[in-house]
Amino acid sequence: MPQGRYASVMLVTPLSPLGTPRLGVNVDHVATVRQARGGTEPDPVAAAILAEQAGADGITIHLREDRRHIQERDVRVLRGFVRHMNLELAAEAGVVRIALEMKPHAACLVPEKREEVTTEGGLDCTREPEKLAAVVEELQSVGTTVSIFIDPDVRQLQAARAAGATCVELHTGSYAEARPGPARAAALSELGMAAAAGREIGLVVHAGHGLDYRNVGPVARIDGIEELNIGHAIVARALFVGFERAVTEMRRLIESAVAGCAPAFTGDGAELGYGEEIRPGEKIGDDAL
Ligand code: PXP
């Protein structure tokens, strides 16, 4: 490796001591398309198989109370064979009962409103803390690792810990929605601070929501974020390039970002380029900070 390149990588991107974040692929939106016709195709189970084959470390699904995409059948079938299932659910009795029966490897407690298009914010762990703690404990009692989806906020981290969770998923929506520039840099910095604060109080830190091929790099490089859960962008890209390739591309982008390489994502279906170095202040992807 040429000296200059190596030097610049060291300057900008000290490798995360915890390594590359795992990629959890959320297949909800495959089910969204299926539910549009109320039939059996496309099957999120098939998508999960392809995602795992393409290098996904886990499969994430959200069993919403209104069953708008993932159905109980999906949870049951997927539980039988995916290497790692992360079940997102509200802390409500009906879905908790199903989770207790399915015993997923991991569960992520999320807020849920029927009228929302997607999960809009993190769970407020300071509201009804006893109820939250009871659900966390119940899920843990069947061997499930419980995380809570929260905004990157120290009060929420502390409340999640107090509820007994060992893990949190930081909501990256504000970062993803912020305009490139100071607003996005500030949102990224909040995520970085929350990740550090979470680790300091003993939490495993994940992140997700709104991450895509252009904005994932800086989040992947945050020290101590161990898992990224990504759905919409992967399913959307899969329509044009196929599921396996969409997952492989995301996996490579994450790896490249952590390794200090700036992958060029064209977003037009063309091949991704890998291996370009990142210099101080240089942009990652198209949506620069
Ligand atoms: N993490 C959580 C907790 C979510 O609720 C969602 C959306 O279902 C995601 C990650 C994935 O978000 P997106 O589909 O925007 O990638």
PDB file of C-alpha atoms and ligand atoms in Angstrom:
ATOM      1  CA  MET A   1       0.000   0.000   0.000  1.00  0.00           C
ATOM      2  CA  PRO A   2       1.525   3.369  -0.932  1.00  0.00           C
ATOM      3  CA  GLN A   3       2.807   5.368   2.012  1.00  0.00           C
ATOM      4  CA  GLY A   4       0.644   8.433   1.282  1.00  0.00           C
ATOM      5  CA  ARG A   5      -2.587   6.506   1.159  1.00  0.00           C
ATOM      6  CA  TYR A   6      -1.802   4.620   4.321  1.00  0.00           C
ATOM      7  CA  ALA A   7      -0.908   7.858   6.105  1.00  0.00           C
ATOM      8  CA  SER A   8      -4.147   9.536   5.114  1.00  0.00           C
ATOM      9  CA  VAL A   9      -6.202   6.549   6.193  1.00  0.00           C
ATOM     10  CA  MET A  10      -4.548   6.618   9.574  1.00  0.00           C
ATOM     11  CA  LEU A  11      -5.191  10.331   9.916  1.00  0.00           C
ATOM     12  CA  VAL A  12      -8.859  10.251   9.141  1.00  0.00           C
ATOM     13  CA  THR A  13     -10.116   6.826   9.932  1.00  0.00           C
ATOM     14  CA  PRO A  14      -8.609   4.980  12.818  1.00  0.00           C
ATOM     15  CA  LEU A  15     -10.220   1.571  12.473  1.00  0.00           C
ATOM     16  CA  SER A  16     -13.020   1.085  14.922  1.00  0.00           C
ATOM     17  CA  PRO A  17     -11.717  -1.118  17.708  1.00  0.00           C
ATOM     18  CA  LEU A  18     -15.001  -2.972  17.554  1.00  0.00           C
ATOM     19  CA  GLY A  19     -14.666  -3.508  13.814  1.00  0.00           C
ATOM     20  CA  THR A  20     -17.220  -3.291  11.089  1.00  0.00           C
ATOM     21  CA  PRO A  21     -20.850  -2.952  12.174  1.00  0.00           C
ATOM     22  CA  ARG A  22     -23.036  -5.941  11.444  1.00  0.00           C
ATOM     23  CA  LEU A  23     -25.708  -5.426   8.794  1.00  0.00           C
ATOM     24  CA  GLY A  24     -29.272  -6.284   9.717  1.00  0.00           C
ATOM     25  CA  VAL A  25     -31.460  -6.282   6.617  1.00  0.00           C
ATOM     26  CA  ASN A  26     -35.047  -5.254   7.213  1.00  0.00           C
ATOM     27  CA  VAL A  27     -37.364  -7.100   4.805  1.00  0.00           C
ATOM     28  CA  ASP A  28     -40.632  -5.429   5.883  1.00  0.00           C
ATOM     29  CA  HIS A  29     -41.131  -3.720   2.566  1.00  0.00           C
ATOM     30  CA  VAL A  30     -41.029  -6.941   0.624  1.00  0.00           C
ATOM     31  CA  ALA A  31     -44.079  -7.823   2.703  1.00  0.00           C
ATOM     32  CA  THR A  32     -45.542  -4.369   1.990  1.00  0.00           C
ATOM     33  CA  VAL A  33     -45.596  -5.199  -1.710  1.00  0.00           C
ATOM     34  CA  ARG A  34     -47.099  -8.619  -1.016  1.00  0.00           C
ATOM     35  CA  GLN A  35     -49.839  -7.114   1.144  1.00  0.00           C
ATOM     36  CA  ALA A  36     -50.729  -4.655  -1.625  1.00  0.00           C
ATOM     37  CA  ARG A  37     -52.338  -7.623  -3.425  1.00  0.00           C
ATOM     38  CA  GLY A  38     -53.068  -9.711  -0.386  1.00  0.00           C
ATOM     39  CA  GLY A  39     -51.418 -12.755  -1.955  1.00  0.00           C
ATOM     40  CA  THR A  40     -48.233 -14.664  -1.321  1.00  0.00           C
ATOM     41  CA  GLU A  41     -45.715 -12.872  -3.555  1.00  0.00           C
ATOM     42  CA  PRO A  42     -43.161 -11.450  -3.076  1.00  0.00           C
ATOM     43  CA  ASP A  43     -42.249 -13.453  -0.015  1.00  0.00           C
ATOM     44  CA  PRO A  44     -40.108 -11.737   2.644  1.00  0.00           C
ATOM     45  CA  VAL A  45     -38.838 -15.184   3.538  1.00  0.00           C
ATOM     46  CA  ALA A  46     -37.248 -15.516   0.088  1.00  0.00           C
ATOM     47  CA  ALA A  47     -35.755 -12.057   0.493  1.00  0.00           C
ATOM     48  CA  ALA A  48     -34.307 -13.052   3.847  1.00  0.00           C
ATOM     49  CA  ILE A  49     -32.665 -16.131   2.328  1.00  0.00           C
ATOM     50  CA  LEU A  50     -31.086 -14.023  -0.410  1.00  0.00           C
ATOM     51  CA  ALA A  51     -30.023 -11.370   2.082  1.00  0.00           C
ATOM     52  CA  GLU A  52     -28.264 -13.922   4.247  1.00  0.00           C
ATOM     53  CA  GLN A  53     -26.583 -15.459   1.211  1.00  0.00           C
ATOM     54  CA  ALA A  54     -25.367 -12.002   0.217  1.00  0.00           C
ATOM     55  CA  GLY A  55     -23.755 -11.331   3.571  1.00  0.00           C
ATOM     56  CA  ALA A  56     -26.451  -9.941   5.851  1.00  0.00           C
ATOM     57  CA  ASP A  57     -25.560 -10.668   9.451  1.00  0.00           C
ATOM     58  CA  GLY A  58     -29.170 -10.719  10.473  1.00  0.00           C
ATOM     59  CA  ILE A  59     -32.752 -10.238   9.354  1.00  0.00           C
ATOM     60  CA  THR A  60     -34.916  -7.569  10.921  1.00  0.00           C
ATOM     61  CA  ILE A  61     -38.699  -7.573  10.760  1.00  0.00           C
ATOM     62  CA  HIS A  62     -41.297  -5.398  12.418  1.00  0.00           C
ATOM     63  CA  LEU A  63     -44.502  -7.126  13.474  1.00  0.00           C
ATOM     64  CA  ARG A  64     -46.735  -4.096  13.622  1.00  0.00           C
ATOM     65  CA  GLU A  65     -49.943  -4.212  15.574  1.00  0.00           C
ATOM     66  CA  ASP A  66     -51.923  -3.393  12.398  1.00  0.00           C
ATOM     67  CA  ARG A  67     -50.068  -6.154  10.450  1.00  0.00           C
ATOM     68  CA  ARG A  68     -49.614  -3.839   7.515  1.00  0.00           C
ATOM     69  CA  HIS A  69     -46.606  -5.776   6.229  1.00  0.00           C
ATOM     70  CA  ILE A  70     -45.051  -8.600   8.265  1.00  0.00           C
ATOM     71  CA  GLN A  71     -47.543 -11.288   9.348  1.00  0.00           C
ATOM     72  CA  GLU A  72     -47.293 -13.813  12.156  1.00  0.00           C
ATOM     73  CA  ARG A  73     -46.653 -16.502   9.540  1.00  0.00           C
ATOM     74  CA  ASP A  74     -43.516 -14.621   8.415  1.00  0.00           C
ATOM     75  CA  VAL A  75     -42.171 -14.458  11.944  1.00  0.00           C
ATOM     76  CA  ARG A  76     -42.846 -18.152  12.446  1.00  0.00           C
ATOM     77  CA  VAL A  77     -41.228 -19.280   9.185  1.00  0.00           C
ATOM     78  CA  LEU A  78     -38.247 -16.962   9.463  1.00  0.00           C
ATOM     79  CA  ARG A  79     -37.621 -17.965  13.049  1.00  0.00           C
ATOM     80  CA  GLY A  80     -37.060 -21.498  11.814  1.00  0.00           C
ATOM     81  CA  PHE A  81     -33.970 -20.789   9.824  1.00  0.00           C
ATOM     82  CA  VAL A  82     -32.492 -17.298   9.825  1.00  0.00           C
ATOM     83  CA  ARG A  83     -29.141 -17.121  11.554  1.00  0.00           C
ATOM     84  CA  HIS A  84     -30.137 -14.067  13.533  1.00  0.00           C
ATOM     85  CA  MET A  85     -33.633 -12.631  13.803  1.00  0.00           C
ATOM     86  CA  ASN A  86     -34.252  -9.175  15.203  1.00  0.00           C
ATOM     87  CA  LEU A  87     -37.968  -8.683  15.824  1.00  0.00           C
ATOM     88  CA  GLU A  88     -39.111  -5.094  16.167  1.00  0.00           C
ATOM     89  CA  LEU A  89     -42.277  -4.671  18.174  1.00  0.00           C
ATOM     90  CA  ALA A  90     -44.228  -2.277  20.335  1.00  0.00           C
ATOM     91  CA  ALA A  91     -44.200  -2.907  24.076  1.00  0.00           C
ATOM     92  CA  GLU A  92     -47.835  -4.011  23.871  1.00  0.00           C
ATOM     93  CA  ALA A  93     -49.320  -7.243  25.178  1.00  0.00           C
ATOM     94  CA  GLY A  94     -50.549  -8.734  21.871  1.00  0.00           C
ATOM     95  CA  VAL A  95     -47.230  -8.586  20.019  1.00  0.00           C
ATOM     96  CA  VAL A  96     -45.163  -9.249  23.143  1.00  0.00           C
ATOM     97  CA  ARG A  97     -47.074 -12.515  23.579  1.00  0.00           C
ATOM     98  CA  ILE A  98     -46.099 -13.544  20.036  1.00  0.00           C
ATOM     99  CA  ALA A  99     -42.472 -12.580  20.664  1.00  0.00           C
ATOM    100  CA  LEU A 100     -42.417 -14.644  23.838  1.00  0.00           C
ATOM    101  CA  GLU A 101     -43.631 -17.614  21.856  1.00  0.00           C
ATOM    102  CA  MET A 102     -41.207 -17.096  18.947  1.00  0.00           C
ATOM    103  CA  LYS A 103     -38.172 -16.349  21.122  1.00  0.00           C
ATOM    104  CA  PRO A 104     -36.289 -14.315  18.498  1.00  0.00           C
ATOM    105  CA  HIS A 105     -32.545 -13.911  18.984  1.00  0.00           C
ATOM    106  CA  ALA A 106     -33.129 -10.200  19.464  1.00  0.00           C
ATOM    107  CA  ALA A 107     -36.092  -7.902  19.956  1.00  0.00           C
ATOM    108  CA  CYS A 108     -36.148  -4.155  19.483  1.00  0.00           C
ATOM    109  CA  LEU A 109     -38.871  -2.223  21.276  1.00  0.00           C
ATOM    110  CA  VAL A 110     -40.198   0.593  19.147  1.00  0.00           C
ATOM    111  CA  PRO A 111     -42.955   3.181  19.502  1.00  0.00           C
ATOM    112  CA  GLU A 112     -45.871   2.608  17.198  1.00  0.00           C
ATOM    113  CA  LYS A 113     -48.661   4.793  15.960  1.00  0.00           C
ATOM    114  CA  ARG A 114     -51.204   3.375  13.586  1.00  0.00           C
ATOM    115  CA  GLU A 115     -51.372   6.525  11.480  1.00  0.00           C
ATOM    116  CA  GLU A 116     -47.612   6.801  10.908  1.00  0.00           C
ATOM    117  CA  VAL A 117     -46.038   5.736   7.608  1.00  0.00           C
ATOM    118  CA  THR A 118     -42.958   4.419   9.400  1.00  0.00           C
ATOM    119  CA  THR A 119     -41.530   4.585  12.924  1.00  0.00           C
ATOM    120  CA  GLU A 120     -41.310   8.306  13.473  1.00  0.00           C
ATOM    121  CA  GLY A 121     -39.231   8.735  16.580  1.00  0.00           C
ATOM    122  CA  GLY A 122     -37.507   6.813  19.299  1.00  0.00           C
ATOM    123  CA  LEU A 123     -39.392   5.254  22.189  1.00  0.00           C
ATOM    124  CA  ASP A 124     -39.662   7.592  25.150  1.00  0.00           C
ATOM    125  CA  CYS A 125     -38.196   5.371  27.877  1.00  0.00           C
ATOM    126  CA  THR A 126     -39.016   7.905  30.564  1.00  0.00           C
ATOM    127  CA  ARG A 127     -42.764   7.327  30.075  1.00  0.00           C
ATOM    128  CA  GLU A 128     -44.230   4.314  31.844  1.00  0.00           C
ATOM    129  CA  PRO A 129     -40.793   3.047  32.959  1.00  0.00           C
ATOM    130  CA  GLU A 130     -42.253   0.192  35.042  1.00  0.00           C
ATOM    131  CA  LYS A 131     -44.239  -1.148  32.108  1.00  0.00           C
ATOM    132  CA  LEU A 132     -41.164  -0.946  29.881  1.00  0.00           C
ATOM    133  CA  ALA A 133     -38.953  -2.685  32.428  1.00  0.00           C
ATOM    134  CA  ALA A 134     -41.505  -5.487  32.779  1.00  0.00           C
ATOM    135  CA  VAL A 135     -41.591  -6.094  29.015  1.00  0.00           C
ATOM    136  CA  VAL A 136     -37.789  -6.048  28.810  1.00  0.00           C
ATOM    137  CA  GLU A 137     -37.580  -8.583  31.596  1.00  0.00           C
ATOM    138  CA  GLU A 138     -40.219 -10.853  30.080  1.00  0.00           C
ATOM    139  CA  LEU A 139     -38.451 -10.920  26.711  1.00  0.00           C
ATOM    140  CA  GLN A 140     -35.080 -11.515  28.325  1.00  0.00           C
ATOM    141  CA  SER A 141     -36.551 -14.392  30.308  1.00  0.00           C
ATOM    142  CA  VAL A 142     -36.967 -16.399  27.064  1.00  0.00           C
ATOM    143  CA  GLY A 143     -33.350 -15.753  26.049  1.00  0.00           C
ATOM    144  CA  THR A 144     -33.996 -12.795  23.732  1.00  0.00           C
ATOM    145  CA  THR A 145     -31.540  -9.892  23.709  1.00  0.00           C
ATOM    146  CA  VAL A 146     -33.579  -6.729  24.087  1.00  0.00           C
ATOM    147  CA  SER A 147     -32.760  -3.390  22.569  1.00  0.00           C
ATOM    148  CA  ILE A 148     -34.800  -0.206  22.642  1.00  0.00           C
ATOM    149  CA  PHE A 149     -35.065   2.167  19.696  1.00  0.00           C
ATOM    150  CA  ILE A 150     -34.311   5.624  21.065  1.00  0.00           C
ATOM    151  CA  ASP A 151     -33.365   9.086  19.930  1.00  0.00           C
ATOM    152  CA  PRO A 152     -29.682   9.885  20.446  1.00  0.00           C
ATOM    153  CA  ASP A 153     -30.208  11.524  23.810  1.00  0.00           C
ATOM    154  CA  VAL A 154     -28.411  10.839  27.092  1.00  0.00           C
ATOM    155  CA  ARG A 155     -31.645  10.850  29.128  1.00  0.00           C
ATOM    156  CA  GLN A 156     -33.063   8.150  26.894  1.00  0.00           C
ATOM    157  CA  LEU A 157     -29.880   6.097  27.122  1.00  0.00           C
ATOM    158  CA  GLN A 158     -30.032   6.218  30.887  1.00  0.00           C
ATOM    159  CA  ALA A 159     -33.723   5.376  30.965  1.00  0.00           C
ATOM    160  CA  ALA A 160     -33.198   2.439  28.580  1.00  0.00           C
ATOM    161  CA  ARG A 161     -30.446   1.126  30.834  1.00  0.00           C
ATOM    162  CA  ALA A 162     -32.644   1.630  33.884  1.00  0.00           C
ATOM    163  CA  ALA A 163     -35.372  -0.398  32.164  1.00  0.00           C
ATOM    164  CA  GLY A 164     -32.913  -3.289  32.014  1.00  0.00           C
ATOM    165  CA  ALA A 165     -32.084  -3.185  28.298  1.00  0.00           C
ATOM    166  CA  THR A 166     -28.553  -4.224  27.423  1.00  0.00           C
ATOM    167  CA  CYS A 167     -28.715  -2.660  23.990  1.00  0.00           C
ATOM    168  CA  VAL A 168     -30.127   0.393  22.244  1.00  0.00           C
ATOM    169  CA  GLU A 169     -30.714   1.216  18.615  1.00  0.00           C
ATOM    170  CA  LEU A 170     -30.056   4.885  17.940  1.00  0.00           C
ATOM    171  CA  HIS A 171     -32.606   6.511  15.652  1.00  0.00           C
ATOM    172  CA  THR A 172     -30.673   7.881  12.691  1.00  0.00           C
ATOM    173  CA  GLY A 173     -33.711   9.589  11.136  1.00  0.00           C
ATOM    174  CA  SER A 174     -32.660  13.142  12.047  1.00  0.00           C
ATOM    175  CA  TYR A 175     -29.253  12.533  10.502  1.00  0.00           C
ATOM    176  CA  ALA A 176     -30.751  10.978   7.381  1.00  0.00           C
ATOM    177  CA  GLU A 177     -33.263  13.775   6.930  1.00  0.00           C
ATOM    178  CA  ALA A 178     -30.866  16.645   7.641  1.00  0.00           C
ATOM    179  CA  ARG A 179     -29.600  18.648   4.711  1.00  0.00           C
ATOM    180  CA  PRO A 180     -25.956  17.999   3.873  1.00  0.00           C
ATOM    181  CA  GLY A 181     -23.902  20.631   5.674  1.00  0.00           C
ATOM    182  CA  PRO A 182     -23.907  21.853   9.265  1.00  0.00           C
ATOM    183  CA  ALA A 183     -27.276  20.309  10.132  1.00  0.00           C
ATOM    184  CA  ARG A 184     -26.199  16.881   9.050  1.00  0.00           C
ATOM    185  CA  ALA A 185     -22.793  17.237  10.716  1.00  0.00           C
ATOM    186  CA  ALA A 186     -24.548  18.196  13.971  1.00  0.00           C
ATOM    187  CA  ALA A 187     -26.870  15.190  13.737  1.00  0.00           C
ATOM    188  CA  LEU A 188     -23.897  12.922  13.100  1.00  0.00           C
ATOM    189  CA  SER A 189     -22.069  14.369  16.053  1.00  0.00           C
ATOM    190  CA  GLU A 190     -25.123  13.715  18.265  1.00  0.00           C
ATOM    191  CA  LEU A 191     -25.075  10.096  17.146  1.00  0.00           C
ATOM    192  CA  GLY A 192     -21.361   9.851  17.898  1.00  0.00           C
ATOM    193  CA  MET A 193     -21.805  11.310  21.365  1.00  0.00           C
ATOM    194  CA  ALA A 194     -24.761   9.074  22.105  1.00  0.00           C
ATOM    195  CA  ALA A 195     -22.830   5.995  20.959  1.00  0.00           C
ATOM    196  CA  ALA A 196     -19.959   6.896  23.279  1.00  0.00           C
ATOM    197  CA  ALA A 197     -22.275   7.676  26.188  1.00  0.00           C
ATOM    198  CA  GLY A 198     -24.173   4.441  25.653  1.00  0.00           C
ATOM    199  CA  ARG A 199     -21.040   2.351  25.693  1.00  0.00           C
ATOM    200  CA  GLU A 200     -19.854   4.144  28.794  1.00  0.00           C
ATOM    201  CA  ILE A 201     -22.926   2.989  30.703  1.00  0.00           C
ATOM    202  CA  GLY A 202     -22.533  -0.540  29.423  1.00  0.00           C
ATOM    203  CA  LEU A 203     -24.961  -0.584  26.508  1.00  0.00           C
ATOM    204  CA  VAL A 204     -24.370  -2.271  23.171  1.00  0.00           C
ATOM    205  CA  VAL A 205     -25.174   0.329  20.527  1.00  0.00           C
ATOM    206  CA  HIS A 206     -26.929  -0.228  17.209  1.00  0.00           C
ATOM    207  CA  ALA A 207     -28.300   2.351  14.779  1.00  0.00           C
ATOM    208  CA  GLY A 208     -30.824   2.572  12.005  1.00  0.00           C
ATOM    209  CA  HIS A 209     -33.640   4.305  10.160  1.00  0.00           C
ATOM    210  CA  GLY A 210     -33.357   6.212   6.917  1.00  0.00           C
ATOM    211  CA  LEU A 211     -29.865   4.960   6.176  1.00  0.00           C
ATOM    212  CA  ASP A 212     -29.136   4.543   2.486  1.00  0.00           C
ATOM    213  CA  TYR A 213     -26.297   4.026   0.043  1.00  0.00           C
ATOM    214  CA  ARG A 214     -25.281   7.666   0.177  1.00  0.00           C
ATOM    215  CA  ASN A 215     -25.471   8.427   3.857  1.00  0.00           C
ATOM    216  CA  VAL A 216     -24.466   5.176   5.548  1.00  0.00           C
ATOM    217  CA  GLY A 217     -20.686   5.727   5.498  1.00  0.00           C
ATOM    218  CA  PRO A 218     -20.288   8.310   8.274  1.00  0.00           C
ATOM    219  CA  VAL A 219     -22.607   6.359  10.588  1.00  0.00           C
ATOM    220  CA  ALA A 220     -20.728   3.118   9.911  1.00  0.00           C
ATOM    221  CA  ARG A 221     -17.551   4.891  10.975  1.00  0.00           C
ATOM    222  CA  ILE A 222     -18.868   5.944  14.377  1.00  0.00           C
ATOM    223  CA  ASP A 223     -16.790   4.185  16.960  1.00  0.00           C
ATOM    224  CA  GLY A 224     -18.695   1.531  18.838  1.00  0.00           C
ATOM    225  CA  ILE A 225     -21.811   1.190  16.695  1.00  0.00           C
ATOM    226  CA  GLU A 226     -22.044  -2.559  16.367  1.00  0.00           C
ATOM    227  CA  GLU A 227     -25.026  -3.036  14.084  1.00  0.00           C
ATOM    228  CA  LEU A 228     -26.886  -1.107  11.413  1.00  0.00           C
ATOM    229  CA  ASN A 229     -30.455  -2.014  10.531  1.00  0.00           C
ATOM    230  CA  ILE A 230     -31.399  -0.973   7.033  1.00  0.00           C
ATOM    231  CA  GLY A 231     -34.548  -1.718   5.081  1.00  0.00           C
ATOM    232  CA  HIS A 232     -36.149   0.744   2.721  1.00  0.00           C
ATOM    233  CA  ALA A 233     -33.022   1.666   0.757  1.00  0.00           C
ATOM    234  CA  ILE A 234     -32.027  -1.960   0.237  1.00  0.00           C
ATOM    235  CA  VAL A 235     -35.489  -3.091  -0.844  1.00  0.00           C
ATOM    236  CA  ALA A 236     -35.802  -0.080  -3.159  1.00  0.00           C
ATOM    237  CA  ARG A 237     -32.450  -0.791  -4.807  1.00  0.00           C
ATOM    238  CA  ALA A 238     -33.212  -4.489  -5.024  1.00  0.00           C
ATOM    239  CA  LEU A 239     -36.039  -3.683  -7.445  1.00  0.00           C
ATOM    240  CA  PHE A 240     -33.442  -2.626  -9.983  1.00  0.00           C
ATOM    241  CA  VAL A 241     -30.371  -4.718  -9.232  1.00  0.00           C
ATOM    242  CA  GLY A 242     -31.753  -7.736  -7.357  1.00  0.00           C
ATOM    243  CA  PHE A 243     -31.814  -8.474  -3.664  1.00  0.00           C
ATOM    244  CA  GLU A 244     -28.437 -10.146  -3.345  1.00  0.00           C
ATOM    245  CA  ARG A 245     -26.610  -7.383  -5.143  1.00  0.00           C
ATOM    246  CA  ALA A 246     -28.399  -4.667  -3.180  1.00  0.00           C
ATOM    247  CA  VAL A 247     -27.291  -6.300   0.066  1.00  0.00           C
ATOM    248  CA  THR A 248     -23.738  -6.938  -1.154  1.00  0.00           C
ATOM    249  CA  GLU A 249     -23.386  -3.327  -2.192  1.00  0.00           C
ATOM    250  CA  MET A 250     -24.537  -2.083   1.191  1.00  0.00           C
ATOM    251  CA  ARG A 251     -22.244  -4.511   2.976  1.00  0.00           C
ATOM    252  CA  ARG A 252     -19.290  -3.302   0.890  1.00  0.00           C
ATOM    253  CA  LEU A 253     -20.122   0.341   1.479  1.00  0.00           C
ATOM    254  CA  ILE A 254     -20.094  -0.256   5.212  1.00  0.00           C
ATOM    255  CA  GLU A 255     -16.832  -2.172   5.055  1.00  0.00           C
ATOM    256  CA  SER A 256     -15.235   0.457   2.840  1.00  0.00           C
ATOM    257  CA  ALA A 257     -16.314   3.268   5.125  1.00  0.00           C
ATOM    258  CA  VAL A 258     -14.828   1.565   8.158  1.00  0.00           C
ATOM    259  CA  ALA A 259     -11.626   0.782   6.276  1.00  0.00           C
ATOM    260  CA  GLY A 260     -11.274   4.430   5.304  1.00  0.00           C
ATOM    261  CA  CYS A 261     -12.116   4.034   1.660  1.00  0.00           C
ATOM    262  CA  ALA A 262     -14.689   6.227  -0.011  1.00  0.00           C
ATOM    263  CA  PRO A 263     -16.865   4.099  -2.242  1.00  0.00           C
ATOM    264  CA  ALA A 264     -18.319   5.954  -5.172  1.00  0.00           C
ATOM    265  CA  PHE A 265     -22.041   5.332  -5.300  1.00  0.00           C
ATOM    266  CA  THR A 266     -23.575   6.551  -8.487  1.00  0.00           C
ATOM    267  CA  GLY A 267     -27.123   5.615  -7.640  1.00  0.00           C
ATOM    268  CA  ASP A 268     -27.995   4.984 -11.259  1.00  0.00           C
ATOM    269  CA  GLY A 269     -27.540   1.267 -11.315  1.00  0.00           C
ATOM    270  CA  ALA A 270     -23.929   1.505 -12.430  1.00  0.00           C
ATOM    271  CA  GLU A 271     -21.224  -0.444 -10.652  1.00  0.00           C
ATOM    272  CA  LEU A 272     -20.020   0.895  -7.368  1.00  0.00           C
ATOM    273  CA  GLY A 273     -16.353   1.769  -7.237  1.00  0.00           C
ATOM    274  CA  TYR A 274     -14.373   0.876  -4.182  1.00  0.00           C
ATOM    275  CA  GLY A 275     -10.977   1.591  -2.847  1.00  0.00           C
ATOM    276  CA  GLU A 276     -10.660   5.327  -3.076  1.00  0.00           C
ATOM    277  CA  GLU A 277      -9.109   6.817  -0.016  1.00  0.00           C
ATOM    278  CA  ILE A 278     -10.710   9.448   2.196  1.00  0.00           C
ATOM    279  CA  ARG A 279      -8.669  12.568   2.782  1.00  0.00           C
ATOM    280  CA  PRO A 280      -9.272  14.980   5.650  1.00  0.00           C
ATOM    281  CA  GLY A 281     -12.469  16.881   4.987  1.00  0.00           C
ATOM    282  CA  GLU A 282     -13.279  14.794   1.952  1.00  0.00           C
ATOM    283  CA  LYS A 283     -16.803  13.737   1.177  1.00  0.00           C
ATOM    284  CA  ILE A 284     -18.131  10.239   1.474  1.00  0.00           C
ATOM    285  CA  GLY A 285     -20.617   9.291  -1.181  1.00  0.00           C
ATOM    286  CA  ASP A 286     -22.822  11.855  -2.846  1.00  0.00           C
ATOM    287  CA  ASP A 287     -24.565  13.295   0.184  1.00  0.00           C
ATOM    288  CA  ALA A 288     -21.545  14.786   1.842  1.00  0.00           C
ATOM    289  CA  LEU A 289     -21.536  16.091   5.369  1.00  0.00           C
TER     290      LEU A 289
HETATM  291  N1  PXP B   1     -34.665   0.336  12.801  1.00  0.00           N
HETATM  292  C1  PXP B   1     -35.918   0.479  13.288  1.00  0.00           C
HETATM  293  C2  PXP B   1     -36.114   0.381  14.765  1.00  0.00           C
HETATM  294  C3  PXP B   1     -37.019   0.679  12.448  1.00  0.00           C
HETATM  295  O1  PXP B   1     -38.250   0.825  12.951  1.00  0.00           O
HETATM  296  C4  PXP B   1     -36.788   0.714  11.059  1.00  0.00           C
HETATM  297  C5  PXP B   1     -37.950   0.898  10.130  1.00  0.00           C
HETATM  298  O2  PXP B   1     -38.761  -0.234  10.182  1.00  0.00           O
HETATM  299  C6  PXP B   1     -35.482   0.541  10.591  1.00  0.00           C
HETATM  300  C7  PXP B   1     -34.432   0.374  11.482  1.00  0.00           C
HETATM  301  C8  PXP B   1     -35.163   0.532   9.143  1.00  0.00           C
HETATM  302  O3  PXP B   1     -35.418   1.793   8.609  1.00  0.00           O
HETATM  303  P1  PXP B   1     -35.338   2.013   7.044  1.00  0.00           P
HETATM  304  O4  PXP B   1     -36.396   1.172   6.430  1.00  0.00           O
HETATM  305  O5  PXP B   1     -35.577   3.477   6.898  1.00  0.00           O
HETATM  306  O6  PXP B   1     -33.968   1.591   6.612  1.00  0.00           O
END
